[in-house]
mmCIF file of C-alpha atoms in Angstrom:
data_model
loop_
_atom_site.group_PDB
_atom_site.id
_atom_site.type_symbol
_atom_site.label_atom_id
_atom_site.label_comp_id
_atom_site.label_asym_id
_atom_site.label_seq_id
_atom_site.Cartn_x
_atom_site.Cartn_y
_atom_site.Cartn_z
ATOM 1 C CA MET A 18 -6.804 21.866 9.689
ATOM 2 C CA LYS A 19 -7.253 21.316 5.949
ATOM 3 C CA VAL A 20 -5.551 18.211 4.580
ATOM 4 C CA LEU A 21 -4.741 17.311 0.971
ATOM 5 C CA ILE A 22 -4.972 13.582 0.316
ATOM 6 C CA THR A 23 -3.432 12.370 -2.939
ATOM 7 C CA GLY A 24 -4.587 9.078 -4.427
ATOM 8 C CA ALA A 25 -7.812 9.597 -2.509
ATOM 9 C CA GLY A 26 -9.958 7.406 -4.751
ATOM 10 C CA GLY A 27 -7.981 4.198 -4.241
ATOM 11 C CA MET A 28 -8.370 1.478 -1.657
ATOM 12 C CA LEU A 29 -6.261 3.057 1.087
ATOM 13 C CA GLY A 30 -7.034 6.651 0.102
ATOM 14 C CA SER A 31 -10.769 6.023 0.448
ATOM 15 C CA SER A 32 -10.281 4.664 3.972
ATOM 16 C CA ILE A 33 -7.992 7.563 4.899
ATOM 17 C CA CYS A 34 -10.605 10.079 3.726
ATOM 18 C CA ARG A 35 -13.240 8.477 5.941
ATOM 19 C CA GLU A 36 -10.943 8.322 8.957
ATOM 20 C CA ALA A 37 -9.817 11.944 8.501
ATOM 21 C CA LEU A 38 -13.436 13.132 8.264
ATOM 22 C CA LYS A 39 -14.246 11.095 11.371
ATOM 23 C CA GLN A 40 -11.444 12.916 13.209
ATOM 24 C CA GLY A 41 -12.803 16.306 12.115
ATOM 25 C CA TYR A 42 -10.376 17.330 9.360
ATOM 26 C CA GLU A 43 -11.372 19.396 6.342
ATOM 27 C CA LEU A 44 -10.356 17.514 3.201
ATOM 28 C CA ARG A 45 -9.276 18.124 -0.362
ATOM 29 C CA ALA A 46 -9.070 14.880 -2.331
ATOM 30 C CA LEU A 47 -6.674 14.834 -5.284
ATOM 31 C CA VAL A 48 -7.836 12.398 -7.961
ATOM 32 C CA LEU A 49 -6.902 11.877 -11.594
ATOM 33 C CA HIS A 50 -8.701 13.745 -14.362
ATOM 34 C CA ASN A 51 -11.796 11.876 -15.607
ATOM 35 C CA SER A 52 -11.761 9.647 -12.516
ATOM 36 C CA ARG A 53 -15.270 8.604 -11.426
ATOM 37 C CA CYS A 54 -14.328 8.512 -7.709
ATOM 38 C CA THR A 55 -17.257 6.277 -6.815
ATOM 39 C CA THR A 56 -15.655 5.419 -3.460
ATOM 40 C CA LEU A 57 -15.783 9.107 -2.471
ATOM 41 C CA GLU A 58 -19.383 9.790 -3.469
ATOM 42 C CA ASN A 59 -21.511 11.599 -0.867
ATOM 43 C CA LEU A 60 -18.527 12.351 1.378
ATOM 44 C CA PRO A 61 -18.250 15.953 2.649
ATOM 45 C CA LEU A 62 -14.958 16.808 0.972
ATOM 46 C CA GLU A 63 -13.569 18.813 -1.940
ATOM 47 C CA ILE A 64 -12.706 16.825 -5.071
ATOM 48 C CA PHE A 65 -9.692 18.262 -6.908
ATOM 49 C CA HIS A 66 -8.869 16.788 -10.314
ATOM 50 C CA GLY A 67 -5.159 16.826 -11.047
ATOM 51 C CA ASN A 68 -2.039 14.789 -11.693
ATOM 52 C CA LEU A 69 1.094 14.137 -9.648
ATOM 53 C CA LEU A 70 3.195 14.603 -12.780
ATOM 54 C CA ASP A 71 1.856 18.125 -13.396
ATOM 55 C CA GLU A 72 3.651 20.621 -11.133
ATOM 56 C CA ASP A 73 1.078 23.376 -11.718
ATOM 57 C CA SER A 74 -1.643 20.922 -10.767
ATOM 58 C CA LEU A 75 0.188 20.051 -7.555
ATOM 59 C CA GLU A 76 0.731 23.730 -6.746
ATOM 60 C CA ASN A 77 -2.993 24.428 -6.988
ATOM 61 C CA ALA A 78 -3.858 21.306 -5.013
ATOM 62 C CA VAL A 79 -1.565 22.240 -2.114
ATOM 63 C CA LYS A 80 -2.614 25.895 -2.013
ATOM 64 C CA GLY A 81 -4.776 26.571 1.036
ATOM 65 C CA CYS A 82 -3.957 23.289 2.786
ATOM 66 C CA ASP A 83 -2.123 22.793 6.081
ATOM 67 C CA ALA A 84 -0.948 19.203 5.616
ATOM 68 C CA VAL A 85 -0.587 16.452 3.023
ATOM 69 C CA ILE A 86 -1.074 12.693 3.175
ATOM 70 C CA ASN A 87 0.587 11.390 0.013
ATOM 71 C CA VAL A 88 -1.067 8.087 -0.863
ATOM 72 C CA ALA A 89 -0.779 8.226 -4.667
ATOM 73 C CA ALA A 90 1.758 5.803 -6.115
ATOM 74 C CA SER A 91 2.437 3.415 -8.943
ATOM 75 C CA THR A 92 2.378 -0.156 -7.638
ATOM 76 C CA GLN A 93 3.240 -1.590 -11.053
ATOM 77 C CA ILE A 94 5.476 -4.651 -10.832
ATOM 78 C CA TRP A 95 5.651 -5.472 -14.565
ATOM 79 C CA PRO A 96 7.670 -4.458 -16.368
ATOM 80 C CA ARG A 97 10.007 -4.370 -13.395
ATOM 81 C CA ARG A 98 11.820 -1.350 -14.802
ATOM 82 C CA SER A 99 9.857 1.684 -15.994
ATOM 83 C CA PRO A 100 10.722 5.415 -15.934
ATOM 84 C CA LEU A 101 7.065 6.205 -15.171
ATOM 85 C CA ILE A 102 7.260 4.395 -11.830
ATOM 86 C CA TYR A 103 10.150 6.618 -10.732
ATOM 87 C CA GLN A 104 8.362 9.722 -11.997
ATOM 88 C CA ILE A 105 5.328 8.962 -9.827
ATOM 89 C CA ASN A 106 6.929 7.391 -6.758
ATOM 90 C CA TYR A 107 10.063 9.523 -6.436
ATOM 91 C CA GLU A 108 10.207 12.590 -8.676
ATOM 92 C CA ALA A 109 6.635 13.638 -7.863
ATOM 93 C CA VAL A 110 7.429 13.371 -4.139
ATOM 94 C CA VAL A 111 10.429 15.674 -4.578
ATOM 95 C CA LYS A 112 8.257 18.208 -6.432
ATOM 96 C CA LEU A 113 5.473 17.929 -3.865
ATOM 97 C CA VAL A 114 7.876 18.545 -0.983
ATOM 98 C CA GLY A 115 9.225 21.666 -2.704
ATOM 99 C CA ILE A 116 5.686 22.993 -3.133
ATOM 100 C CA CYS A 117 4.809 22.183 0.482
ATOM 101 C CA LYS A 118 7.865 24.123 1.636
ATOM 102 C CA ARG A 119 6.761 27.182 -0.332
ATOM 103 C CA HIS A 120 3.352 27.023 1.302
ATOM 104 C CA ASN A 121 4.755 26.350 4.802
ATOM 105 C CA LEU A 122 2.764 23.190 5.403
ATOM 106 C CA LYS A 123 2.720 21.857 8.948
ATOM 107 C CA ARG A 124 2.870 18.116 8.190
ATOM 108 C CA PHE A 125 3.673 15.704 5.372
ATOM 109 C CA VAL A 126 2.694 12.058 5.797
ATOM 110 C CA GLN A 127 4.097 9.742 3.131
ATOM 111 C CA ILE A 128 2.588 6.323 2.523
ATOM 112 C CA GLY A 129 5.593 4.126 1.869
ATOM 113 C CA THR A 130 5.931 0.356 1.951
ATOM 114 C CA ALA A 131 7.171 -2.176 4.485
ATOM 115 C CA ASN A 132 9.469 -3.420 1.705
ATOM 116 C CA SER A 133 11.696 -0.449 2.524
ATOM 117 C CA PHE A 134 12.854 -2.503 5.519
ATOM 118 C CA GLY A 135 14.323 -5.963 5.704
ATOM 119 C CA HIS A 136 11.831 -8.716 6.477
ATOM 120 C CA GLY A 137 12.307 -11.643 8.814
ATOM 121 C CA SER A 138 10.747 -14.791 10.229
ATOM 122 C CA ARG A 139 7.770 -15.022 12.575
ATOM 123 C CA GLU A 140 10.210 -15.537 15.448
ATOM 124 C CA LYS A 141 12.435 -12.627 14.389
ATOM 125 C CA PRO A 142 10.348 -10.244 12.249
ATOM 126 C CA GLY A 143 11.649 -7.178 10.478
ATOM 127 C CA THR A 144 11.449 -3.769 12.167
ATOM 128 C CA GLU A 145 12.124 -0.150 11.268
ATOM 129 C CA GLU A 146 15.757 -0.849 12.150
ATOM 130 C CA SER A 147 16.119 -3.694 9.624
ATOM 131 C CA ALA A 148 18.313 -2.835 6.642
ATOM 132 C CA PHE A 149 16.709 -2.482 3.202
ATOM 133 C CA MET A 150 16.827 -5.770 1.273
ATOM 134 C CA GLY A 151 14.542 -4.899 -1.636
ATOM 135 C CA GLY A 152 17.309 -4.005 -4.070
ATOM 136 C CA ARG A 153 17.814 -7.695 -4.812
ATOM 137 C CA TYR A 154 14.427 -7.827 -6.572
ATOM 138 C CA LYS A 155 15.447 -5.240 -9.192
ATOM 139 C CA MET A 156 11.920 -3.799 -9.157
ATOM 140 C CA ASP A 157 11.433 -0.068 -9.674
ATOM 141 C CA TYR A 158 8.358 -0.050 -7.431
ATOM 142 C CA VAL A 159 10.375 -1.195 -4.419
ATOM 143 C CA ASP A 160 13.472 0.868 -5.283
ATOM 144 C CA SER A 161 11.542 4.084 -5.983
ATOM 145 C CA LYS A 162 9.558 3.901 -2.742
ATOM 146 C CA TYR A 163 12.766 3.366 -0.779
ATOM 147 C CA LYS A 164 14.485 6.268 -2.551
ATOM 148 C CA ALA A 165 11.533 8.558 -1.749
ATOM 149 C CA GLN A 166 11.687 7.465 1.878
ATOM 150 C CA GLN A 167 15.396 8.234 2.149
ATOM 151 C CA PHE A 168 14.796 11.636 0.552
ATOM 152 C CA LEU A 169 12.070 12.464 3.086
ATOM 153 C CA ILE A 170 14.190 11.344 6.031
ATOM 154 C CA LYS A 171 16.971 13.634 4.800
ATOM 155 C CA GLU A 172 14.501 16.521 4.371
ATOM 156 C CA ALA A 173 13.139 15.924 7.869
ATOM 157 C CA GLY A 174 16.666 16.254 9.194
ATOM 158 C CA LEU A 175 16.742 19.706 7.599
ATOM 159 C CA GLY A 176 13.511 20.747 9.289
ATOM 160 C CA PHE A 177 10.755 19.556 6.931
ATOM 161 C CA PRO A 178 7.890 17.990 8.975
ATOM 162 C CA ALA A 179 7.688 14.652 7.136
ATOM 163 C CA LEU A 180 7.230 11.124 8.399
ATOM 164 C CA ILE A 181 6.475 7.821 6.699
ATOM 165 C CA VAL A 182 3.818 5.161 7.297
ATOM 166 C CA ASN A 183 4.899 1.809 5.799
ATOM 167 C CA PRO A 184 1.986 -0.603 5.229
ATOM 168 C CA THR A 185 2.376 -4.337 4.816
ATOM 169 C CA TYR A 186 -0.161 -6.342 2.736
ATOM 170 C CA MET A 187 -3.505 -4.558 3.103
ATOM 171 C CA ILE A 188 -6.973 -6.102 3.028
ATOM 172 C CA GLY A 189 -10.243 -4.194 3.175
ATOM 173 C CA PRO A 190 -13.099 -2.489 1.311
ATOM 174 C CA TYR A 191 -12.847 -0.097 -1.663
ATOM 175 C CA ASP A 192 -10.597 -2.643 -3.404
ATOM 176 C CA SER A 193 -11.647 -3.376 -6.982
ATOM 177 C CA GLY A 194 -9.590 -6.559 -6.923
ATOM 178 C CA GLN A 195 -6.745 -5.023 -8.888
ATOM 179 C CA SER A 196 -4.566 -4.357 -5.845
ATOM 180 C CA SER A 197 -4.157 -6.196 -2.553
ATOM 181 C CA GLY A 198 -7.406 -8.142 -2.862
ATOM 182 C CA LYS A 199 -6.370 -9.758 -6.129
ATOM 183 C CA MET A 200 -5.212 -12.999 -4.472
ATOM 184 C CA ILE A 201 -8.387 -13.374 -2.419
ATOM 185 C CA MET A 202 -10.646 -12.634 -5.379
ATOM 186 C CA ALA A 203 -8.751 -15.246 -7.421
ATOM 187 C CA LEU A 204 -9.355 -17.735 -4.592
ATOM 188 C CA TYR A 205 -13.079 -16.997 -4.508
ATOM 189 C CA GLU A 206 -13.319 -17.307 -8.296
ATOM 190 C CA GLY A 207 -11.590 -20.696 -8.242
ATOM 191 C CA LYS A 208 -8.574 -19.481 -10.214
ATOM 192 C CA LEU A 209 -5.818 -20.415 -7.751
ATOM 193 C CA PRO A 210 -4.040 -23.726 -8.432
ATOM 194 C CA GLY A 211 -2.531 -23.777 -4.941
ATOM 195 C CA TYR A 212 -0.464 -21.720 -2.516
ATOM 196 C CA THR A 213 3.236 -21.170 -1.918
ATOM 197 C CA SER A 214 5.444 -21.784 1.105
ATOM 198 C CA GLY A 215 5.999 -18.117 1.925
ATOM 199 C CA MET A 216 4.672 -15.815 4.646
ATOM 200 C CA LYS A 217 3.512 -12.219 4.691
ATOM 201 C CA ASN A 218 2.318 -9.677 7.204
ATOM 202 C CA PHE A 219 -1.344 -8.795 6.638
ATOM 203 C CA VAL A 220 -3.201 -5.725 7.918
ATOM 204 C CA ALA A 221 -6.670 -4.190 7.654
ATOM 205 C CA SER A 222 -6.523 -1.143 5.380
ATOM 206 C CA LYS A 223 -8.707 0.799 7.821
ATOM 207 C CA ASP A 224 -6.042 0.303 10.520
ATOM 208 C CA VAL A 225 -3.397 1.761 8.196
ATOM 209 C CA ALA A 226 -5.773 4.685 7.622
ATOM 210 C CA VAL A 227 -5.945 5.341 11.369
ATOM 211 C CA ALA A 228 -2.144 5.295 11.588
ATOM 212 C CA ALA A 229 -1.820 7.693 8.634
ATOM 213 C CA VAL A 230 -4.340 10.203 9.992
ATOM 214 C CA ASN A 231 -2.929 9.988 13.521
ATOM 215 C CA ALA A 232 0.491 10.736 12.018
ATOM 216 C CA LEU A 233 -0.768 14.253 11.302
ATOM 217 C CA LYS A 234 -0.336 14.913 15.023
ATOM 218 C CA MET A 235 1.618 11.965 16.417
ATOM 219 C CA GLY A 236 5.167 10.805 15.767
ATOM 220 C CA SER A 237 8.375 12.733 15.202
ATOM 221 C CA PRO A 238 9.482 14.067 11.788
ATOM 222 C CA GLY A 239 11.865 11.688 10.069
ATOM 223 C CA SER A 240 10.298 8.639 11.710
ATOM 224 C CA CYS A 241 9.043 5.554 9.895
ATOM 225 C CA PHE A 242 6.269 3.265 11.100
ATOM 226 C CA ILE A 243 5.587 -0.251 9.837
ATOM 227 C CA ALA A 244 1.791 -0.482 9.662
ATOM 228 C CA GLY A 245 1.035 -4.190 9.879
ATOM 229 C CA ASN A 246 -0.691 -6.800 11.993
ATOM 230 C CA GLU A 247 -0.672 -10.600 11.551
ATOM 231 C CA ASN A 248 2.220 -12.677 10.213
ATOM 232 C CA LEU A 249 0.616 -15.593 8.357
ATOM 233 C CA THR A 250 1.659 -18.284 5.918
ATOM 234 C CA PHE A 251 -0.188 -18.116 2.603
ATOM 235 C CA GLY A 252 -1.918 -21.347 3.598
ATOM 236 C CA GLN A 253 -3.187 -19.780 6.829
ATOM 237 C CA MET A 254 -4.316 -16.652 5.007
ATOM 238 C CA PHE A 255 -6.245 -18.550 2.326
ATOM 239 C CA GLN A 256 -7.810 -20.811 4.943
ATOM 240 C CA LYS A 257 -9.105 -17.749 6.807
ATOM 241 C CA ALA A 258 -10.451 -16.340 3.537
ATOM 242 C CA CYS A 259 -12.339 -19.587 2.889
ATOM 243 C CA GLU A 260 -13.795 -19.553 6.407
ATOM 244 C CA VAL A 261 -15.046 -15.990 5.920
ATOM 245 C CA ARG A 262 -17.021 -17.063 2.841
ATOM 246 C CA GLN A 263 -17.912 -20.460 4.338
ATOM 247 C CA LEU A 264 -16.076 -22.349 1.621
ATOM 248 C CA PRO A 265 -14.156 -25.619 2.039
ATOM 249 C CA PHE A 266 -10.378 -25.173 2.020
ATOM 250 C CA ARG A 267 -9.064 -27.499 -0.681
ATOM 251 C CA LEU A 268 -5.911 -25.727 -1.869
ATOM 252 C CA LYS A 269 -2.638 -27.647 -1.708
ATOM 253 C CA ARG A 270 0.827 -26.236 -1.193
ATOM 254 C CA LEU A 271 2.841 -26.107 -4.410
ATOM 255 C CA PRO A 272 6.531 -27.169 -4.447
ATOM 256 C CA ASN A 273 9.021 -24.306 -4.547
ATOM 257 C CA GLY A 274 10.709 -25.790 -7.611
ATOM 258 C CA LEU A 275 7.449 -25.667 -9.539
ATOM 259 C CA ILE A 276 6.856 -22.047 -8.480
ATOM 260 C CA TYR A 277 10.342 -21.027 -9.647
ATOM 261 C CA ALA A 278 9.916 -22.850 -12.964
ATOM 262 C CA VAL A 279 6.559 -21.194 -13.649
ATOM 263 C CA GLY A 280 8.030 -17.812 -12.733
ATOM 264 C CA PHE A 281 11.085 -18.324 -14.942
ATOM 265 C CA PHE A 282 9.213 -19.401 -18.069
ATOM 266 C CA SER A 283 6.387 -16.884 -17.501
ATOM 267 C CA SER A 284 8.953 -14.087 -17.405
ATOM 268 C CA ILE A 285 10.529 -15.257 -20.666
ATOM 269 C CA TRP A 286 7.136 -15.492 -22.370
ATOM 270 C CA ALA A 287 6.137 -12.060 -21.037
ATOM 271 C CA ARG A 288 9.172 -10.484 -22.719
ATOM 272 C CA ILE A 289 8.322 -12.194 -26.012
ATOM 273 C CA ALA A 290 4.580 -11.479 -25.932
ATOM 274 C CA GLN A 291 4.924 -8.073 -24.261
ATOM 275 C CA LYS A 292 2.205 -9.027 -21.780
ATOM 276 C CA PRO A 293 2.319 -9.240 -17.963
ATOM 277 C CA PRO A 294 3.420 -12.697 -16.771
ATOM 278 C CA ILE A 295 1.096 -14.967 -14.816
ATOM 279 C CA LEU A 296 3.841 -15.046 -12.195
ATOM 280 C CA GLY A 297 7.131 -13.249 -12.766
ATOM 281 C CA PHE A 298 10.345 -14.919 -11.586
ATOM 282 C CA HIS A 299 11.118 -12.267 -8.975
ATOM 283 C CA MET A 300 7.550 -12.501 -7.642
ATOM 284 C CA ALA A 301 7.954 -16.287 -7.527
ATOM 285 C CA GLN A 302 11.031 -15.806 -5.355
ATOM 286 C CA GLN A 303 9.154 -13.460 -3.027
ATOM 287 C CA ALA A 304 6.215 -15.855 -2.807
ATOM 288 C CA THR A 305 8.435 -18.451 -1.113
ATOM 289 C CA MET A 306 10.061 -16.059 1.381
ATOM 290 C CA LYS A 307 9.141 -15.357 4.988
ATOM 291 C CA GLN A 308 8.275 -11.640 4.879
ATOM 292 C CA CYS A 309 7.280 -11.036 8.491
ATOM 293 C CA TYR A 310 7.264 -7.666 10.266
ATOM 294 C CA ASN A 311 6.759 -6.246 13.753
ATOM 295 C CA PRO A 312 4.235 -3.343 13.904
ATOM 296 C CA ALA A 313 4.806 -2.557 17.596
ATOM 297 C CA LYS A 314 6.140 0.969 16.953
ATOM 298 C CA ALA A 315 3.053 2.046 14.979
ATOM 299 C CA ARG A 316 0.771 0.545 17.611
ATOM 300 C CA GLU A 317 2.542 2.378 20.419
ATOM 301 C CA ILE A 318 3.218 5.793 18.871
ATOM 302 C CA LEU A 319 0.473 6.151 16.235
ATOM 303 C CA HIS A 320 -2.138 4.212 18.249
ATOM 304 C CA MET A 321 -2.763 1.918 15.295
ATOM 305 C CA PRO A 322 -5.533 -0.660 15.943
ATOM 306 C CA SER A 323 -5.152 -4.394 15.286
ATOM 307 C CA THR A 324 -8.314 -5.515 13.526
ATOM 308 C CA PRO A 325 -8.434 -9.316 13.040
ATOM 309 C CA ILE A 326 -7.692 -10.246 9.432
ATOM 310 C CA GLU A 327 -10.916 -12.275 9.269
ATOM 311 C CA GLN A 328 -12.868 -9.078 9.936
ATOM 312 C CA ALA A 329 -10.915 -7.187 7.262
ATOM 313 C CA MET A 330 -11.666 -9.991 4.795
ATOM 314 C CA ALA A 331 -15.369 -9.962 5.702
ATOM 315 C CA GLU A 332 -15.554 -6.190 5.157
ATOM 316 C CA CYS A 333 -13.744 -6.545 1.830
ATOM 317 C CA LEU A 334 -16.100 -9.340 0.731
ATOM 318 C CA ALA A 335 -19.181 -7.324 1.753
ATOM 319 C CA TRP A 336 -17.985 -4.362 -0.338
ATOM 320 C CA TRP A 337 -17.291 -6.603 -3.337
ATOM 321 C CA LYS A 338 -20.804 -8.051 -3.139
ATOM 322 C CA GLU A 339 -22.408 -4.637 -2.679
ATOM 323 C CA ASN A 340 -20.597 -3.333 -5.764
ATOM 324 C CA ASP A 341 -21.102 -6.444 -7.928
ATOM 325 C CA TYR A 342 -17.441 -7.415 -8.141
ATOM 326 C CA ILE A 343 -18.300 -10.883 -6.916
ATOM 327 C CA LYS A 344 -21.473 -12.930 -6.462
#
């Protein structure tokens, strides 16, 4: 089976390519024009330069493939509202599905986000049955991913073979520090003033890759799968990150009021200066929430592994050192 992987050069896409090759799939990797694709070097796959916003490009990328894993997305959170985010995260998905229908593809795996489901506490975590709560954040990233998910579920009900894998907060190699690893890199560089009271679900990116590739053959169309692992407070997460690098844990928890104030004034200044805020107000709100999830469904149906977060951090750190992102 030949599989098209969009966003193949990113953190998750690079892991998905390796897992798909390991499972014996023939791959075509869609990457942006002029992209160096250093994370895909020396892999036995076809590099296809294109753009999700170019329908002719998508048509040529899909041609000759049997399935698609759509990883490409805009994860931009500032400005919170941007037409480009919707073009990439929703409109491009609609176009891609239409093209896949014309070519009679056998499977379409969408990489969504756990934010498309309501979160909960450690005692009562969110599941695939939890109602969407992300609309309160007024962020096009969250809203566009949810809209794409609802579109795919509707299409699956009409016979299109699509399902969705919904990762939580991913940690792992092939991360330049501009995505999920940004917080950990800031910790290692001594740039974090402290941590917030919130919680998140953390997962090794390579485990999400296994779930995504297994979804080519496992799971029913129209299904969603939260791909996560450990529910941790930010304090617990940063402490683990310090242990991995054998650093003393000296961070202190910051008061919620201070976090909200920084977020509020940073957002105002960002609008004036037209620069991303240090911490936007809506991100400040999220940073104090308990955003826990239950990944049991993905573990059972997609056979998703549960790599300890310490191991994921160690693999991320090793890749950073090997590629001179960190000393």
